[in-house]
Short mmCIF file of C-alpha atoms and ligand atoms in Angstrom, two decimals:
data_model
loop_
_atom_site.label_atom_id
_atom_site.label_comp_id
_atom_site.label_asym_id
_atom_site.label_seq_id
_atom_site.Cartn_x
_atom_site.Cartn_y
_atom_site.Cartn_z
CA UNK X 16 0.00 0.00 0.00
CA UNK X 17 2.80 2.40 0.96
CA UNK X 18 4.62 1.51 -2.27
CA UNK X 19 1.62 2.41 -4.36
CA UNK X 20 1.31 5.73 -2.59
CA UNK X 21 4.95 6.56 -3.30
CA UNK X 22 4.55 5.45 -6.91
CA UNK X 23 1.48 7.63 -7.34
CA UNK X 24 3.34 10.53 -5.82
CA UNK X 25 6.29 9.95 -8.14
CA UNK X 26 4.02 9.84 -11.18
CA UNK X 27 2.20 12.93 -10.04
CA UNK X 28 5.47 14.78 -9.46
CA UNK X 29 6.84 13.53 -12.76
CA UNK X 30 3.92 14.80 -14.78
CA UNK X 31 4.04 18.07 -12.84
CA UNK X 32 7.63 18.63 -13.93
CA UNK X 33 6.91 17.62 -17.49
CA UNK X 34 4.00 20.04 -17.78
CA UNK X 35 5.88 22.85 -16.10
CA UNK X 36 8.88 22.33 -18.37
CA UNK X 37 6.61 22.17 -21.33
CA UNK X 38 5.10 25.44 -20.26
CA UNK X 39 8.49 27.11 -20.11
CA UNK X 40 9.51 25.74 -23.46
CA UNK X 41 6.35 27.23 -24.94
CA UNK X 42 7.07 30.57 -23.36
CA UNK X 43 10.63 30.49 -24.70
CA UNK X 44 9.40 29.66 -28.19
CA UNK X 45 7.00 32.58 -28.04
CA UNK X 46 9.65 35.04 -26.91
CA UNK X 47 11.98 33.80 -29.63
CA UNK X 48 9.23 34.36 -32.14
CA UNK X 49 8.74 37.90 -30.88
CA UNK X 50 12.48 38.44 -31.18
CA UNK X 51 12.38 37.38 -34.85
CA UNK X 52 9.48 39.70 -35.55
CA UNK X 53 11.42 42.54 -33.95
CA UNK X 54 14.49 41.82 -36.06
CA UNK X 55 12.63 41.72 -39.35
CA UNK X 56 10.77 44.95 -38.61
CA UNK X 57 13.30 47.24 -36.94
CA UNK X 58 11.58 50.40 -38.17
CA UNK X 59 9.46 52.41 -35.85
CA UNK X 60 5.76 51.87 -36.32
CA UNK X 61 3.56 54.61 -35.03
CA UNK X 62 0.67 53.31 -32.93
CA UNK X 63 -0.47 56.55 -31.34
CA UNK X 64 -2.99 58.87 -32.90
CA UNK X 65 -1.65 62.36 -33.46
CA UNK X 66 -3.47 65.64 -33.85
CA UNK X 67 -1.55 68.17 -35.91
CA UNK X 68 -0.35 71.40 -34.35
CA UNK X 69 0.33 73.48 -37.47
CA UNK X 70 1.99 76.32 -35.51
CA UNK X 71 4.53 73.91 -34.05
CA UNK X 72 4.90 72.26 -37.47
CA UNK X 73 5.86 75.60 -38.97
CA UNK X 74 8.55 76.10 -36.31
CA UNK X 75 9.99 72.63 -36.85
CA UNK X 76 9.88 73.07 -40.64
CA UNK X 77 11.67 76.41 -40.45
CA UNK X 78 14.29 75.02 -38.11
CA UNK X 79 15.09 71.77 -39.95
CA UNK X 80 13.10 70.67 -42.97
CA UNK X 81 13.49 74.01 -44.76
CA UNK X 82 17.12 73.16 -45.54
CA UNK X 83 16.04 70.63 -48.17
CA UNK X 84 12.33 71.20 -48.70
CA UNK X 85 12.27 74.91 -49.49
CA UNK X 86 14.01 74.78 -52.85
CA UNK X 87 14.26 71.01 -53.25
CA UNK X 88 17.85 70.21 -52.30
CA UNK X 89 19.15 66.67 -52.97
CA UNK X 90 15.94 65.52 -54.66
CA UNK X 91 13.65 66.68 -51.86
CA UNK X 92 10.20 67.82 -52.98
CA UNK X 93 10.13 71.62 -52.77
CA UNK X 94 7.03 72.91 -51.01
CA UNK X 95 5.93 74.75 -54.16
CA UNK X 96 6.21 71.58 -56.26
CA UNK X 97 2.54 70.68 -56.09
CA UNK X 98 2.91 67.86 -58.59
CA UNK X 99 5.35 65.99 -56.35
CA UNK X 100 3.25 66.67 -53.24
CA UNK X 101 0.08 65.48 -54.96
CA UNK X 102 1.84 62.19 -55.59
CA UNK X 103 3.20 62.08 -52.03
CA UNK X 104 -0.29 62.72 -50.61
CA UNK X 105 -1.47 59.47 -52.21
CA UNK X 106 0.15 57.80 -49.21
CA UNK X 107 -1.73 58.14 -45.94
CA UNK X 108 -0.64 60.43 -43.13
CA UNK X 109 0.57 57.52 -40.98
CA UNK X 110 2.96 56.33 -43.71
CA UNK X 111 4.30 59.84 -44.31
CA UNK X 112 4.79 60.31 -40.58
CA UNK X 113 6.68 57.01 -40.35
CA UNK X 114 8.79 57.96 -43.39
CA UNK X 115 9.69 61.23 -41.67
CA UNK X 116 10.65 59.34 -38.48
CA UNK X 117 12.55 56.45 -40.07
CA UNK X 118 13.83 58.20 -43.18
CA UNK X 119 12.80 57.33 -46.69
CA UNK X 120 14.62 56.50 -49.90
CA UNK X 121 12.58 57.09 -53.02
CA UNK X 122 13.33 57.60 -56.69
CA UNK X 123 14.44 61.20 -56.15
CA UNK X 124 16.82 60.93 -53.22
CA UNK X 125 17.27 60.14 -49.57
CA UNK X 126 15.20 61.67 -46.84
CA UNK X 127 17.30 61.20 -43.65
CA UNK X 128 15.64 59.83 -40.47
CA UNK X 129 13.84 62.68 -38.64
CA UNK X 130 15.15 65.00 -41.39
CA UNK X 131 18.38 64.99 -39.29
CA UNK X 132 16.54 66.54 -36.32
CA UNK X 133 17.58 64.03 -33.67
CA UNK X 134 15.88 65.94 -30.85
CA UNK X 135 12.56 66.25 -32.70
CA UNK X 136 9.76 64.25 -31.08
CA UNK X 137 7.27 62.13 -33.05
CA UNK X 138 4.75 64.91 -32.45
CA UNK X 139 7.18 67.51 -33.87
CA UNK X 140 7.62 65.42 -37.00
CA UNK X 141 3.89 64.83 -37.36
CA UNK X 142 3.30 68.57 -37.07
CA UNK X 143 6.03 69.34 -39.63
CA UNK X 144 4.60 66.84 -42.13
CA UNK X 145 1.11 68.29 -41.64
CA UNK X 146 2.45 71.83 -42.10
CA UNK X 147 4.30 70.85 -45.27
CA UNK X 148 1.27 69.15 -46.81
CA UNK X 149 -0.91 72.14 -45.95
CA UNK X 150 1.59 74.63 -47.38
CA UNK X 151 1.97 72.54 -50.53
CA UNK X 152 -1.83 72.66 -50.81
CA UNK X 153 -2.50 68.94 -50.60
CA UNK X 154 -4.26 66.66 -48.12
CA UNK X 155 -3.20 63.11 -47.27
CA UNK X 156 -5.83 60.78 -45.88
CA UNK X 157 -5.54 59.92 -42.18
C1 HEC E 213 18.82 66.41 -46.06
C2 HEC E 213 17.66 66.81 -46.80
C3 HEC E 213 16.31 66.65 -46.14
C4 HEC E 213 15.86 67.19 -44.95
C5 HEC E 213 16.64 68.05 -43.96
C6 HEC E 213 14.47 66.81 -44.82
N1 HEC E 213 14.08 66.05 -45.89
FE1 HEC E 213 12.22 65.26 -46.20
N2 HEC E 213 12.86 64.46 -47.97
C7 HEC E 213 14.12 64.58 -48.49
C8 HEC E 213 14.17 63.93 -49.78
C9 HEC E 213 15.39 63.83 -50.70
C10 HEC E 213 12.88 63.40 -50.02
C11 HEC E 213 12.37 62.66 -51.26
C12 HEC E 213 12.73 61.20 -51.32
C13 HEC E 213 12.20 60.62 -52.61
O1 HEC E 213 10.99 60.70 -52.85
O2 HEC E 213 13.01 60.08 -53.38
C14 HEC E 213 12.07 63.76 -48.85
C15 HEC E 213 10.75 63.41 -48.69
C16 HEC E 213 9.98 63.72 -47.60
C17 HEC E 213 8.62 63.30 -47.39
C18 HEC E 213 7.81 62.42 -48.32
C19 HEC E 213 8.06 60.99 -47.95
C20 HEC E 213 7.34 60.00 -48.82
O3 HEC E 213 6.98 58.92 -48.29
O4 HEC E 213 7.16 60.24 -50.02
C21 HEC E 213 8.19 63.82 -46.20
C22 HEC E 213 6.85 63.63 -45.56
C23 HEC E 213 9.30 64.55 -45.66
N3 HEC E 213 10.39 64.47 -46.52
C24 HEC E 213 9.26 65.21 -44.45
C25 HEC E 213 10.33 65.91 -43.91
C26 HEC E 213 10.29 66.60 -42.65
C27 HEC E 213 9.06 66.64 -41.75
C28 HEC E 213 11.51 67.15 -42.44
C29 HEC E 213 11.97 67.97 -41.26
C30 HEC E 213 11.80 67.40 -39.94
C31 HEC E 213 12.35 66.80 -43.59
N4 HEC E 213 11.59 66.06 -44.46
C32 HEC E 213 13.68 67.17 -43.75
C33 HEC E 213 15.19 65.24 -47.92
C34 HEC E 213 15.17 65.93 -46.72
#
């Protein structure tokens, strides 16, 4: 009788360890999967919803973006180039915001990440993009 009790206990303990190990292995697999996802998509994806502050956008534009976007240096679309901006506005606001944050290489040239403004926040960049679209006279969908 005692033997059976010990055996039952051993079996119970054994299956407990197996299930708990199994659980950990699952968790590890999941975190590895997340790691892979992170590695294949290193670019910043914007999850937050932003509301444009055009006044701030103007300040940011005049401080940084103006260097390339006023006259169209290095293949940048000049603000008065409505044709280019009409094409750009085909993309939605979220994509344009992400391109401003991460940088963007198109057929005309290279837009550096954050337009080289390392201390610009995501909000600053959103505002600047909104200001530029407005000044160019185009509207991108949200
Ligand atoms: C060093 C020059 C440079 C600076 C500074 C710069 N840009 Fe650009 N930007 C570019 C170039 C070049 C392109 C066009 C890339 C192409 O279409 O080939 C571009 C394109 C863009 C686009 C369109 C992206 C798209 O998906 O078509 C947006 C939006 C933009 N810039 C926003 C900004 C903002 C906001 C700033 C300031 C914070 C800024 N840029 C500063 C060079 C610059």
